[in-house]
PDB file of C-alpha atoms and ligand atoms in Angstrom:
ATOM      1  CA  UNK A 344      28.998   5.423  45.529  1.00  0.00           C
ATOM      2  CA  UNK A 345      26.512   3.164  47.320  1.00  0.00           C
ATOM      3  CA  UNK A 346      23.707   3.097  44.766  1.00  0.00           C
ATOM      4  CA  UNK A 347      23.122   3.378  41.023  1.00  0.00           C
ATOM      5  CA  UNK A 348      20.076   3.856  38.751  1.00  0.00           C
ATOM      6  CA  UNK A 349      20.090   2.135  35.362  1.00  0.00           C
ATOM      7  CA  UNK A 350      17.517   2.464  32.554  1.00  0.00           C
ATOM      8  CA  UNK A 351      16.128  -0.763  31.095  1.00  0.00           C
ATOM      9  CA  UNK A 352      14.581   0.152  27.747  1.00  0.00           C
ATOM     10  CA  UNK A 353      11.977  -1.913  25.894  1.00  0.00           C
ATOM     11  CA  UNK A 354      12.469  -3.027  22.278  1.00  0.00           C
ATOM     12  CA  UNK A 355      10.276  -3.558  19.264  1.00  0.00           C
ATOM     13  CA  UNK A 356      10.945  -5.876  16.334  1.00  0.00           C
ATOM     14  CA  UNK A 357      10.562  -3.859  13.152  1.00  0.00           C
ATOM     15  CA  UNK A 358      11.079  -7.021  11.108  1.00  0.00           C
ATOM     16  CA  UNK A 359      11.309 -10.586  12.401  1.00  0.00           C
ATOM     17  CA  UNK A 360      12.022 -13.701  10.377  1.00  0.00           C
ATOM     18  CA  UNK A 361      12.538 -17.263  11.611  1.00  0.00           C
ATOM     19  CA  UNK A 362      14.878 -19.224   9.355  1.00  0.00           C
ATOM     20  CA  UNK A 363      14.866 -22.647  10.949  1.00  0.00           C
ATOM     21  CA  UNK A 364      14.999 -24.752  14.079  1.00  0.00           C
ATOM     22  CA  UNK A 365      18.388 -25.702  15.468  1.00  0.00           C
ATOM     23  CA  UNK A 366      19.316 -29.075  16.960  1.00  0.00           C
ATOM     24  CA  UNK A 367      19.593 -27.416  20.419  1.00  0.00           C
ATOM     25  CA  UNK A 368      15.908 -26.392  20.273  1.00  0.00           C
ATOM     26  CA  UNK A 369      16.547 -22.686  19.638  1.00  0.00           C
ATOM     27  CA  UNK A 370      15.512 -21.047  16.375  1.00  0.00           C
ATOM     28  CA  UNK A 371      17.704 -19.200  13.897  1.00  0.00           C
ATOM     29  CA  UNK A 372      16.315 -15.701  13.476  1.00  0.00           C
ATOM     30  CA  UNK A 373      16.881 -12.510  11.540  1.00  0.00           C
ATOM     31  CA  UNK A 374      15.404  -9.433  13.108  1.00  0.00           C
ATOM     32  CA  UNK A 375      15.773  -5.671  12.929  1.00  0.00           C
ATOM     33  CA  UNK A 376      15.370  -4.548  16.518  1.00  0.00           C
ATOM     34  CA  UNK A 377      14.860  -1.054  17.862  1.00  0.00           C
ATOM     35  CA  UNK A 378      15.212   0.360  21.384  1.00  0.00           C
ATOM     36  CA  UNK A 379      12.331   2.604  22.444  1.00  0.00           C
ATOM     37  CA  UNK A 380      11.805   5.204  25.198  1.00  0.00           C
ATOM     38  CA  UNK A 381       9.465   3.086  27.301  1.00  0.00           C
ATOM     39  CA  UNK A 382      11.614   1.793  30.155  1.00  0.00           C
ATOM     40  CA  UNK A 383      11.882   0.228  33.577  1.00  0.00           C
ATOM     41  CA  UNK A 384      14.108   1.853  36.163  1.00  0.00           C
ATOM     42  CA  UNK A 385      16.507  -0.424  38.007  1.00  0.00           C
ATOM     43  CA  UNK A 386      17.745   0.998  41.335  1.00  0.00           C
ATOM     44  CA  UNK A 387      20.635  -0.974  42.823  1.00  0.00           C
ATOM     45  CA  UNK A 388      21.998  -0.344  46.334  1.00  0.00           C
ATOM     46  CA  UNK A 389      25.086  -1.916  47.919  1.00  0.00           C
ATOM     47  CA  UNK A 390      24.357  -3.845  51.110  1.00  0.00           C
ATOM     48  CA  UNK A 391      26.849  -5.198  53.615  1.00  0.00           C
ATOM     49  CA  UNK A 392      25.943  -8.892  53.412  1.00  0.00           C
ATOM     50  CA  UNK A 393      26.602 -10.904  50.221  1.00  0.00           C
ATOM     51  CA  UNK A 394      22.899 -11.339  49.446  1.00  0.00           C
ATOM     52  CA  UNK A 395      20.626 -10.527  46.503  1.00  0.00           C
ATOM     53  CA  UNK A 396      17.346  -8.897  47.552  1.00  0.00           C
ATOM     54  CA  UNK A 397      14.808  -7.866  44.901  1.00  0.00           C
ATOM     55  CA  UNK A 398      11.560  -5.912  45.161  1.00  0.00           C
ATOM     56  CA  UNK A 399       9.255  -4.724  42.397  1.00  0.00           C
ATOM     57  CA  UNK A 400       6.119  -2.652  41.903  1.00  0.00           C
ATOM     58  CA  UNK A 401       4.515  -5.534  39.940  1.00  0.00           C
ATOM     59  CA  UNK A 402       2.770  -7.906  42.330  1.00  0.00           C
ATOM     60  CA  UNK A 403       2.915 -11.050  40.188  1.00  0.00           C
ATOM     61  CA  UNK A 404       6.556 -10.765  39.113  1.00  0.00           C
ATOM     62  CA  UNK A 405       8.757 -13.335  40.906  1.00  0.00           C
ATOM     63  CA  UNK A 406      11.491 -11.670  42.977  1.00  0.00           C
ATOM     64  CA  UNK A 407      13.458 -14.862  43.724  1.00  0.00           C
ATOM     65  CA  UNK A 408      15.957 -16.836  41.566  1.00  0.00           C
ATOM     66  CA  UNK A 409      13.442 -16.788  38.692  1.00  0.00           C
ATOM     67  CA  UNK A 410      13.793 -13.043  38.233  1.00  0.00           C
ATOM     68  CA  UNK A 411      16.231 -12.152  35.462  1.00  0.00           C
ATOM     69  CA  UNK A 412      17.814  -9.436  37.639  1.00  0.00           C
ATOM     70  CA  UNK A 413      18.562 -12.141  40.204  1.00  0.00           C
ATOM     71  CA  UNK A 414      20.080 -14.372  37.493  1.00  0.00           C
ATOM     72  CA  UNK A 415      22.257 -11.445  36.334  1.00  0.00           C
ATOM     73  CA  UNK A 416      23.553 -10.825  39.891  1.00  0.00           C
ATOM     74  CA  UNK A 417      24.093 -14.517  40.553  1.00  0.00           C
ATOM     75  CA  UNK A 418      26.186 -14.914  37.384  1.00  0.00           C
ATOM     76  CA  UNK A 419      28.479 -12.099  38.576  1.00  0.00           C
ATOM     77  CA  UNK A 420      28.493 -13.136  42.256  1.00  0.00           C
ATOM     78  CA  UNK A 421      29.447 -16.735  41.360  1.00  0.00           C
ATOM     79  CA  UNK A 422      32.408 -15.372  39.415  1.00  0.00           C
ATOM     80  CA  UNK A 423      33.634 -12.771  41.920  1.00  0.00           C
ATOM     81  CA  UNK A 424      32.386 -13.907  45.378  1.00  0.00           C
ATOM     82  CA  UNK A 425      31.954 -10.348  46.680  1.00  0.00           C
ATOM     83  CA  UNK A 426      31.831  -9.402  50.404  1.00  0.00           C
ATOM     84  CA  UNK A 427      28.931  -7.072  49.568  1.00  0.00           C
ATOM     85  CA  UNK A 428      25.456  -7.792  48.272  1.00  0.00           C
ATOM     86  CA  UNK A 429      22.763  -5.807  46.450  1.00  0.00           C
ATOM     87  CA  UNK A 430      19.245  -4.593  47.096  1.00  0.00           C
ATOM     88  CA  UNK A 431      17.409  -4.034  43.784  1.00  0.00           C
ATOM     89  CA  UNK A 432      14.179  -2.143  43.159  1.00  0.00           C
ATOM     90  CA  UNK A 433      12.581  -2.846  39.767  1.00  0.00           C
ATOM     91  CA  UNK A 434      10.262  -0.001  38.866  1.00  0.00           C
ATOM     92  CA  UNK A 435       8.402  -1.675  36.012  1.00  0.00           C
ATOM     93  CA  UNK A 436       6.659   0.249  33.255  1.00  0.00           C
ATOM     94  CA  UNK A 437       7.221  -2.282  30.444  1.00  0.00           C
ATOM     95  CA  UNK A 438       4.319  -4.755  30.257  1.00  0.00           C
ATOM     96  CA  UNK A 439       5.360  -8.320  31.172  1.00  0.00           C
ATOM     97  CA  UNK A 440       5.209 -11.198  28.628  1.00  0.00           C
ATOM     98  CA  UNK A 441       4.309  -8.663  25.994  1.00  0.00           C
ATOM     99  CA  UNK A 442       6.890  -9.074  23.208  1.00  0.00           C
ATOM    100  CA  UNK A 443       8.727  -5.956  24.377  1.00  0.00           C
ATOM    101  CA  UNK A 444      11.720  -7.703  25.956  1.00  0.00           C
ATOM    102  CA  UNK A 445      11.218  -6.259  29.441  1.00  0.00           C
ATOM    103  CA  UNK A 446      12.871  -9.145  31.275  1.00  0.00           C
ATOM    104  CA  UNK A 447      15.945  -9.066  29.033  1.00  0.00           C
ATOM    105  CA  UNK A 448      16.146  -5.281  29.455  1.00  0.00           C
ATOM    106  CA  UNK A 449      16.084  -5.586  33.265  1.00  0.00           C
ATOM    107  CA  UNK A 450      18.727  -8.313  33.081  1.00  0.00           C
ATOM    108  CA  UNK A 451      20.997  -6.184  30.872  1.00  0.00           C
ATOM    109  CA  UNK A 452      20.619  -3.122  33.114  1.00  0.00           C
ATOM    110  CA  UNK A 453      21.424  -5.211  36.200  1.00  0.00           C
ATOM    111  CA  UNK A 454      24.606  -6.642  34.659  1.00  0.00           C
ATOM    112  CA  UNK A 455      25.808  -3.139  33.786  1.00  0.00           C
ATOM    113  CA  UNK A 456      24.725  -1.615  37.113  1.00  0.00           C
ATOM    114  CA  UNK A 457      26.124  -4.306  39.411  1.00  0.00           C
ATOM    115  CA  UNK A 458      29.477  -4.359  37.594  1.00  0.00           C
ATOM    116  CA  UNK A 459      29.714  -0.573  38.021  1.00  0.00           C
ATOM    117  CA  UNK A 460      28.523  -0.478  41.649  1.00  0.00           C
ATOM    118  CA  UNK A 461      30.600  -3.370  42.990  1.00  0.00           C
ATOM    119  CA  UNK A 462      33.539  -2.563  40.696  1.00  0.00           C
ATOM    120  CA  UNK A 463      33.875  -6.077  39.283  1.00  0.00           C
ATOM    121  CA  UNK A 464      36.903  -6.300  36.949  1.00  0.00           C
ATOM    122  CA  UNK A 465      34.814  -7.717  34.083  1.00  0.00           C
ATOM    123  CA  UNK A 466      35.319  -6.304  30.584  1.00  0.00           C
ATOM    124  CA  UNK A 467      32.331  -5.115  28.553  1.00  0.00           C
ATOM    125  CA  UNK A 468      32.814  -7.980  26.073  1.00  0.00           C
ATOM    126  CA  UNK A 469      32.833 -10.541  28.896  1.00  0.00           C
ATOM    127  CA  UNK A 470      29.679  -8.930  30.240  1.00  0.00           C
ATOM    128  CA  UNK A 471      28.061  -9.336  26.791  1.00  0.00           C
ATOM    129  CA  UNK A 472      29.036 -13.033  26.855  1.00  0.00           C
ATOM    130  CA  UNK A 473      27.510 -13.480  30.327  1.00  0.00           C
ATOM    131  CA  UNK A 474      24.372 -11.704  29.055  1.00  0.00           C
ATOM    132  CA  UNK A 475      24.115 -14.120  26.134  1.00  0.00           C
ATOM    133  CA  UNK A 476      23.965 -17.087  28.552  1.00  0.00           C
ATOM    134  CA  UNK A 477      21.035 -15.448  30.379  1.00  0.00           C
ATOM    135  CA  UNK A 478      18.876 -14.647  27.336  1.00  0.00           C
ATOM    136  CA  UNK A 479      19.270 -14.266  23.582  1.00  0.00           C
ATOM    137  CA  UNK A 480      18.040 -10.631  23.650  1.00  0.00           C
ATOM    138  CA  UNK A 481      20.214  -9.545  26.597  1.00  0.00           C
ATOM    139  CA  UNK A 482      23.234  -8.461  24.471  1.00  0.00           C
ATOM    140  CA  UNK A 483      20.903  -6.314  22.326  1.00  0.00           C
ATOM    141  CA  UNK A 484      19.415  -4.737  25.460  1.00  0.00           C
ATOM    142  CA  UNK A 485      22.937  -3.866  26.633  1.00  0.00           C
ATOM    143  CA  UNK A 486      23.989  -2.392  23.289  1.00  0.00           C
ATOM    144  CA  UNK A 487      20.707  -0.561  22.518  1.00  0.00           C
ATOM    145  CA  UNK A 488      19.795   1.354  19.346  1.00  0.00           C
ATOM    146  CA  UNK A 489      18.962   0.011  15.876  1.00  0.00           C
ATOM    147  CA  UNK A 490      20.419  -3.427  15.200  1.00  0.00           C
ATOM    148  CA  UNK A 491      20.217  -6.407  12.900  1.00  0.00           C
ATOM    149  CA  UNK A 492      20.116  -9.471  15.161  1.00  0.00           C
ATOM    150  CA  UNK A 493      21.004 -12.881  13.733  1.00  0.00           C
ATOM    151  CA  UNK A 494      21.712 -16.381  15.035  1.00  0.00           C
ATOM    152  CA  UNK A 495      19.474 -16.904  18.075  1.00  0.00           C
ATOM    153  CA  UNK A 496      19.245 -13.102  18.240  1.00  0.00           C
ATOM    154  CA  UNK A 497      22.615 -12.580  19.869  1.00  0.00           C
ATOM    155  CA  UNK A 498      24.768 -11.830  16.781  1.00  0.00           C
ATOM    156  CA  UNK A 499      24.427  -8.088  16.366  1.00  0.00           C
ATOM    157  CA  UNK A 500      25.237  -5.607  13.615  1.00  0.00           C
ATOM    158  CA  UNK A 501      24.595  -1.940  14.318  1.00  0.00           C
ATOM    159  CA  UNK A 502      22.534  -0.135  11.674  1.00  0.00           C
ATOM    160  CA  UNK A 503      22.002   3.558  10.941  1.00  0.00           C
ATOM    161  CA  UNK A 504      19.865   5.222  13.643  1.00  0.00           C
ATOM    162  CA  UNK A 505      16.137   4.937  13.002  1.00  0.00           C
ATOM    163  CA  UNK A 506      14.493   8.271  12.097  1.00  0.00           C
ATOM    164  CA  UNK A 507      12.201   9.794  14.779  1.00  0.00           C
ATOM    165  CA  UNK A 508       8.608   8.555  14.935  1.00  0.00           C
ATOM    166  CA  UNK A 509       5.785   8.374  17.501  1.00  0.00           C
ATOM    167  CA  UNK A 510       5.080   4.779  18.436  1.00  0.00           C
ATOM    168  CA  UNK A 511       1.721   3.758  19.841  1.00  0.00           C
ATOM    169  CA  UNK A 512       2.078   0.535  21.868  1.00  0.00           C
ATOM    170  CA  UNK A 513      -1.115  -1.345  22.689  1.00  0.00           C
ATOM    171  CA  UNK A 514      -1.051  -4.555  24.696  1.00  0.00           C
ATOM    172  CA  UNK A 515      -4.191  -6.718  24.666  1.00  0.00           C
ATOM    173  CA  UNK A 516      -5.010  -7.916  28.206  1.00  0.00           C
ATOM    174  CA  UNK A 517      -3.460 -11.351  27.646  1.00  0.00           C
ATOM    175  CA  UNK A 518       0.042 -12.714  28.262  1.00  0.00           C
ATOM    176  CA  UNK A 519       1.852 -14.695  25.619  1.00  0.00           C
ATOM    177  CA  UNK A 520       4.510 -17.334  26.231  1.00  0.00           C
ATOM    178  CA  UNK A 521       7.384 -16.847  23.769  1.00  0.00           C
ATOM    179  CA  UNK A 522       8.277 -20.565  23.997  1.00  0.00           C
ATOM    180  CA  UNK A 523       4.709 -21.589  23.102  1.00  0.00           C
ATOM    181  CA  UNK A 524       4.566 -19.280  20.071  1.00  0.00           C
ATOM    182  CA  UNK A 525       7.833 -20.709  18.733  1.00  0.00           C
ATOM    183  CA  UNK A 526       6.676 -24.282  19.319  1.00  0.00           C
ATOM    184  CA  UNK A 527       3.434 -23.583  17.407  1.00  0.00           C
ATOM    185  CA  UNK A 528       5.280 -22.049  14.452  1.00  0.00           C
ATOM    186  CA  UNK A 529       5.448 -24.334  11.404  1.00  0.00           C
ATOM    187  CA  UNK A 530       8.382 -22.957   9.433  1.00  0.00           C
ATOM    188  CA  UNK A 531       7.330 -24.703   6.181  1.00  0.00           C
ATOM    189  CA  UNK A 532       3.965 -22.889   6.385  1.00  0.00           C
ATOM    190  CA  UNK A 533       5.431 -19.355   6.481  1.00  0.00           C
ATOM    191  CA  UNK A 534       4.051 -17.566   3.429  1.00  0.00           C
ATOM    192  CA  UNK A 535       5.130 -13.968   3.847  1.00  0.00           C
ATOM    193  CA  UNK A 536       8.637 -13.192   5.013  1.00  0.00           C
ATOM    194  CA  UNK A 537      10.091  -9.751   5.733  1.00  0.00           C
ATOM    195  CA  UNK A 538      12.277  -8.187   3.049  1.00  0.00           C
ATOM    196  CA  UNK A 539      15.260  -7.485   5.314  1.00  0.00           C
ATOM    197  CA  UNK A 540      17.291  -5.774   2.604  1.00  0.00           C
ATOM    198  CA  UNK A 541      14.376  -3.372   1.944  1.00  0.00           C
ATOM    199  CA  UNK A 542      14.036  -2.619   5.683  1.00  0.00           C
ATOM    200  CA  UNK A 543      17.758  -1.991   6.126  1.00  0.00           C
ATOM    201  CA  UNK A 544      17.944   0.154   3.011  1.00  0.00           C
ATOM    202  CA  UNK A 545      14.917   2.199   4.166  1.00  0.00           C
ATOM    203  CA  UNK A 546      16.589   2.750   7.566  1.00  0.00           C
ATOM    204  CA  UNK A 547      19.838   3.792   5.832  1.00  0.00           C
ATOM    205  CA  UNK A 548      17.864   6.373   3.802  1.00  0.00           C
ATOM    206  CA  UNK A 549      15.902   7.374   6.951  1.00  0.00           C
ATOM    207  CA  UNK A 550      12.803   6.878   4.820  1.00  0.00           C
ATOM    208  CA  UNK A 551      10.052   6.499   7.418  1.00  0.00           C
ATOM    209  CA  UNK A 552       7.320   5.629   4.917  1.00  0.00           C
ATOM    210  CA  UNK A 553       9.429   2.862   3.367  1.00  0.00           C
ATOM    211  CA  UNK A 554      10.274   1.476   6.846  1.00  0.00           C
ATOM    212  CA  UNK A 555       6.560   1.488   7.696  1.00  0.00           C
ATOM    213  CA  UNK A 556       5.679  -0.291   4.431  1.00  0.00           C
ATOM    214  CA  UNK A 557       8.127  -3.064   5.281  1.00  0.00           C
ATOM    215  CA  UNK A 558       7.112  -3.798   8.897  1.00  0.00           C
ATOM    216  CA  UNK A 559       6.757  -7.585   9.002  1.00  0.00           C
ATOM    217  CA  UNK A 560       6.820 -10.397  11.581  1.00  0.00           C
ATOM    218  CA  UNK A 561       6.447 -14.114  10.793  1.00  0.00           C
ATOM    219  CA  UNK A 562       5.223 -14.855  14.339  1.00  0.00           C
ATOM    220  CA  UNK A 563       2.080 -12.764  13.809  1.00  0.00           C
ATOM    221  CA  UNK A 564       0.048 -15.558  12.225  1.00  0.00           C
ATOM    222  CA  UNK A 565       0.706 -17.888  15.181  1.00  0.00           C
ATOM    223  CA  UNK A 566      -0.282 -15.413  17.900  1.00  0.00           C
ATOM    224  CA  UNK A 567      -3.136 -13.819  15.924  1.00  0.00           C
ATOM    225  CA  UNK A 568      -4.731 -17.256  15.446  1.00  0.00           C
ATOM    226  CA  UNK A 569      -5.035 -17.441  19.231  1.00  0.00           C
ATOM    227  CA  UNK A 570      -5.831 -13.758  19.840  1.00  0.00           C
ATOM    228  CA  UNK A 571      -7.637 -12.219  16.823  1.00  0.00           C
ATOM    229  CA  UNK A 572      -7.854  -8.953  18.777  1.00  0.00           C
ATOM    230  CA  UNK A 573      -4.266  -8.287  17.659  1.00  0.00           C
ATOM    231  CA  UNK A 574      -5.445  -8.058  14.043  1.00  0.00           C
ATOM    232  CA  UNK A 575      -8.358  -5.799  15.052  1.00  0.00           C
ATOM    233  CA  UNK A 576      -6.050  -3.432  16.943  1.00  0.00           C
ATOM    234  CA  UNK A 577      -3.667  -3.285  13.962  1.00  0.00           C
ATOM    235  CA  UNK A 578      -6.523  -2.392  11.635  1.00  0.00           C
ATOM    236  CA  UNK A 579      -7.853   0.239  14.046  1.00  0.00           C
ATOM    237  CA  UNK A 580      -4.410   1.854  14.323  1.00  0.00           C
ATOM    238  CA  UNK A 581      -4.138   2.294  10.563  1.00  0.00           C
ATOM    239  CA  UNK A 582      -7.727   3.579  10.361  1.00  0.00           C
ATOM    240  CA  UNK A 583      -6.768   6.140  13.011  1.00  0.00           C
ATOM    241  CA  UNK A 584      -3.805   7.429  11.016  1.00  0.00           C
ATOM    242  CA  UNK A 585      -0.863   5.071  11.621  1.00  0.00           C
ATOM    243  CA  UNK A 586       1.442   4.671   8.624  1.00  0.00           C
ATOM    244  CA  UNK A 587       1.498   0.977   9.514  1.00  0.00           C
ATOM    245  CA  UNK A 588       1.165  -1.344  12.532  1.00  0.00           C
ATOM    246  CA  UNK A 589       2.737  -4.651  13.561  1.00  0.00           C
ATOM    247  CA  UNK A 590       2.881  -7.128  16.431  1.00  0.00           C
ATOM    248  CA  UNK A 591       6.212  -6.997  18.304  1.00  0.00           C
ATOM    249  CA  UNK A 592       8.205 -10.202  18.982  1.00  0.00           C
ATOM    250  CA  UNK A 593       5.973 -13.101  19.952  1.00  0.00           C
ATOM    251  CA  UNK A 594       3.261 -10.625  20.925  1.00  0.00           C
ATOM    252  CA  UNK A 595       0.695  -9.705  21.912  1.00  0.00           C
ATOM    253  CA  UNK A 596       1.713  -6.000  21.893  1.00  0.00           C
ATOM    254  CA  UNK A 597       0.875  -4.124  18.694  1.00  0.00           C
ATOM    255  CA  UNK A 598       2.843  -1.027  17.742  1.00  0.00           C
ATOM    256  CA  UNK A 599       1.837   1.614  15.221  1.00  0.00           C
ATOM    257  CA  UNK A 600       3.969   4.281  13.529  1.00  0.00           C
ATOM    258  CA  UNK A 601       2.589   7.835  13.704  1.00  0.00           C
ATOM    259  CA  UNK A 602       4.190  10.890  12.117  1.00  0.00           C
ATOM    260  CA  UNK A 603       2.166  13.242  14.244  1.00  0.00           C
ATOM    261  CA  UNK A 604       2.114  13.377  18.078  1.00  0.00           C
ATOM    262  CA  UNK A 605      -1.512  14.568  18.460  1.00  0.00           C
ATOM    263  CA  UNK A 606      -2.649  11.820  16.107  1.00  0.00           C
ATOM    264  CA  UNK A 607      -0.846   9.176  18.187  1.00  0.00           C
ATOM    265  CA  UNK A 608      -2.457  10.416  21.437  1.00  0.00           C
ATOM    266  CA  UNK A 609      -5.909  10.609  19.842  1.00  0.00           C
ATOM    267  CA  UNK A 610      -5.519   7.009  18.616  1.00  0.00           C
ATOM    268  CA  UNK A 611      -4.390   5.985  22.124  1.00  0.00           C
ATOM    269  CA  UNK A 612      -7.593   7.421  23.637  1.00  0.00           C
ATOM    270  CA  UNK A 613      -9.823   5.702  21.075  1.00  0.00           C
ATOM    271  CA  UNK A 614      -8.138   2.284  21.158  1.00  0.00           C
ATOM    272  CA  UNK A 615      -7.843   2.275  24.958  1.00  0.00           C
ATOM    273  CA  UNK A 616     -11.588   2.709  25.332  1.00  0.00           C
ATOM    274  CA  UNK A 617     -12.698   0.526  22.385  1.00  0.00           C
ATOM    275  CA  UNK A 618     -10.594  -2.484  23.439  1.00  0.00           C
ATOM    276  CA  UNK A 619     -10.657  -1.722  27.205  1.00  0.00           C
ATOM    277  CA  UNK A 620      -6.861  -1.828  27.369  1.00  0.00           C
ATOM    278  CA  UNK A 621      -4.933  -1.302  30.592  1.00  0.00           C
ATOM    279  CA  UNK A 622      -1.474  -1.082  29.032  1.00  0.00           C
ATOM    280  CA  UNK A 623      -1.218   1.412  26.185  1.00  0.00           C
ATOM    281  CA  UNK A 624       1.502   4.026  25.669  1.00  0.00           C
ATOM    282  CA  UNK A 625       2.923   6.567  23.237  1.00  0.00           C
ATOM    283  CA  UNK A 626       6.689   6.158  23.026  1.00  0.00           C
ATOM    284  CA  UNK A 627       9.557   7.350  20.869  1.00  0.00           C
ATOM    285  CA  UNK A 628      12.672   5.852  19.353  1.00  0.00           C
ATOM    286  CA  UNK A 629      15.561   5.809  21.804  1.00  0.00           C
TER     287      UNK A 629
HETATM  288  P1  ATP B 103      10.527 -11.197  24.675  1.00  0.00           P
HETATM  289  O1  ATP B 103       9.994 -10.137  23.782  1.00  0.00           O
HETATM  290  O2  ATP B 103      12.030 -11.119  24.881  1.00  0.00           O
HETATM  291  O3  ATP B 103      10.028 -12.579  24.376  1.00  0.00           O
HETATM  292  P2  ATP B 103       8.569 -10.638  26.624  1.00  0.00           P
HETATM  293  O4  ATP B 103       8.346  -9.167  26.613  1.00  0.00           O
HETATM  294  O5  ATP B 103       7.592 -11.464  25.854  1.00  0.00           O
HETATM  295  O6  ATP B 103      10.034 -10.901  26.147  1.00  0.00           O
HETATM  296  P3  ATP B 103       9.231 -10.554  29.397  1.00  0.00           P
HETATM  297  O7  ATP B 103       8.358  -9.483  29.935  1.00  0.00           O
HETATM  298  O8  ATP B 103      10.632 -10.219  29.119  1.00  0.00           O
HETATM  299  O9  ATP B 103       8.538 -11.183  28.095  1.00  0.00           O
HETATM  300  O10 ATP B 103       9.210 -11.763  30.451  1.00  0.00           O
HETATM  301  C1  ATP B 103       8.743 -13.015  30.246  1.00  0.00           C
HETATM  302  C2  ATP B 103       8.936 -13.921  31.467  1.00  0.00           C
HETATM  303  O11 ATP B 103      10.125 -13.635  32.195  1.00  0.00           O
HETATM  304  C3  ATP B 103       7.788 -13.829  32.452  1.00  0.00           C
HETATM  305  O12 ATP B 103       7.346 -15.133  32.685  1.00  0.00           O
HETATM  306  C4  ATP B 103       8.383 -13.245  33.706  1.00  0.00           C
HETATM  307  O13 ATP B 103       7.815 -13.805  34.886  1.00  0.00           O
HETATM  308  C5  ATP B 103       9.865 -13.594  33.604  1.00  0.00           C
HETATM  309  N1  ATP B 103      10.720 -12.558  34.238  1.00  0.00           N
HETATM  310  C6  ATP B 103      11.745 -12.772  35.040  1.00  0.00           C
HETATM  311  N2  ATP B 103      12.316 -11.623  35.435  1.00  0.00           N
HETATM  312  C7  ATP B 103      11.625 -10.637  34.858  1.00  0.00           C
HETATM  313  C8  ATP B 103      11.736  -9.227  34.890  1.00  0.00           C
HETATM  314  N3  ATP B 103      12.663  -8.594  35.618  1.00  0.00           N
HETATM  315  N4  ATP B 103      10.845  -8.529  34.158  1.00  0.00           N
HETATM  316  C9  ATP B 103       9.915  -9.168  33.402  1.00  0.00           C
HETATM  317  N5  ATP B 103       9.764 -10.483  33.355  1.00  0.00           N
HETATM  318  C10 ATP B 103      10.604 -11.233  34.075  1.00  0.00           C
END
């Protein structure tokens, strides 16, 4: 085998709560996270010099040491000093700096792909630990599915699979820095927190309406203050038939739950033209 293709799926945060700030600067979170169909494809080929070469279809994405795929390779190369190297093509579909965890997903896929391709004797649990050092969401992106994430987001408990639903993802044409959103969050000012027990119980019952009623994210107020369009898109989604809509992660992407496929596509057409969006998709649960 001299190449491998790995899927790097995006995530949404169905519920996201921030409990406090830790002495190391990170925040303690509780979040129900869900893998979705929207994905990047990571193509990895073995090359005969011990180098890491990255290309991508997104012009502005760094392809040097700053790229999370590069960091993933470097972590493994430093440990195993291979005679071979890798050439990686990132075929990006997940919007960047969007709250959809695209960078963490690419990082997770690269760890899994490079281990497999270069046959590094690293156990899956060790790989999860390496992932954790590269980004709090990387272990979730390796594990995939429906999970409760705690701690800095890296302590995972698998939940019952989420019932099927059509998800409309709409990204306003702005990029949001996760670090900036967290630094602007005043924990004492949080008024409405997600009811995690209600979310988890709704998922256990596969009760889509109850899940939709409990979508909640404490970071919304911070990002919406800067980009009110997020609130307008949410409202438009529900007017166009979504059971409910929410901002994912630190934003700015809004996702809406639709029971009906035609409805979701009709809403996509409307919202795309009304808000002049470039990045808008219908996806499913994965
Ligand atoms: P999260 O929801 O986890 O906060 P996000 O969706 O807001 O993530 P990402 O798209 O994961 O944000 O990436 C944010 C930053 O990471 C950008 O500044 C980007 O340049 C950098 N980055 C490095 N490697 C990648 C990659 N392979 N794909 C996307 N972004 C990357």
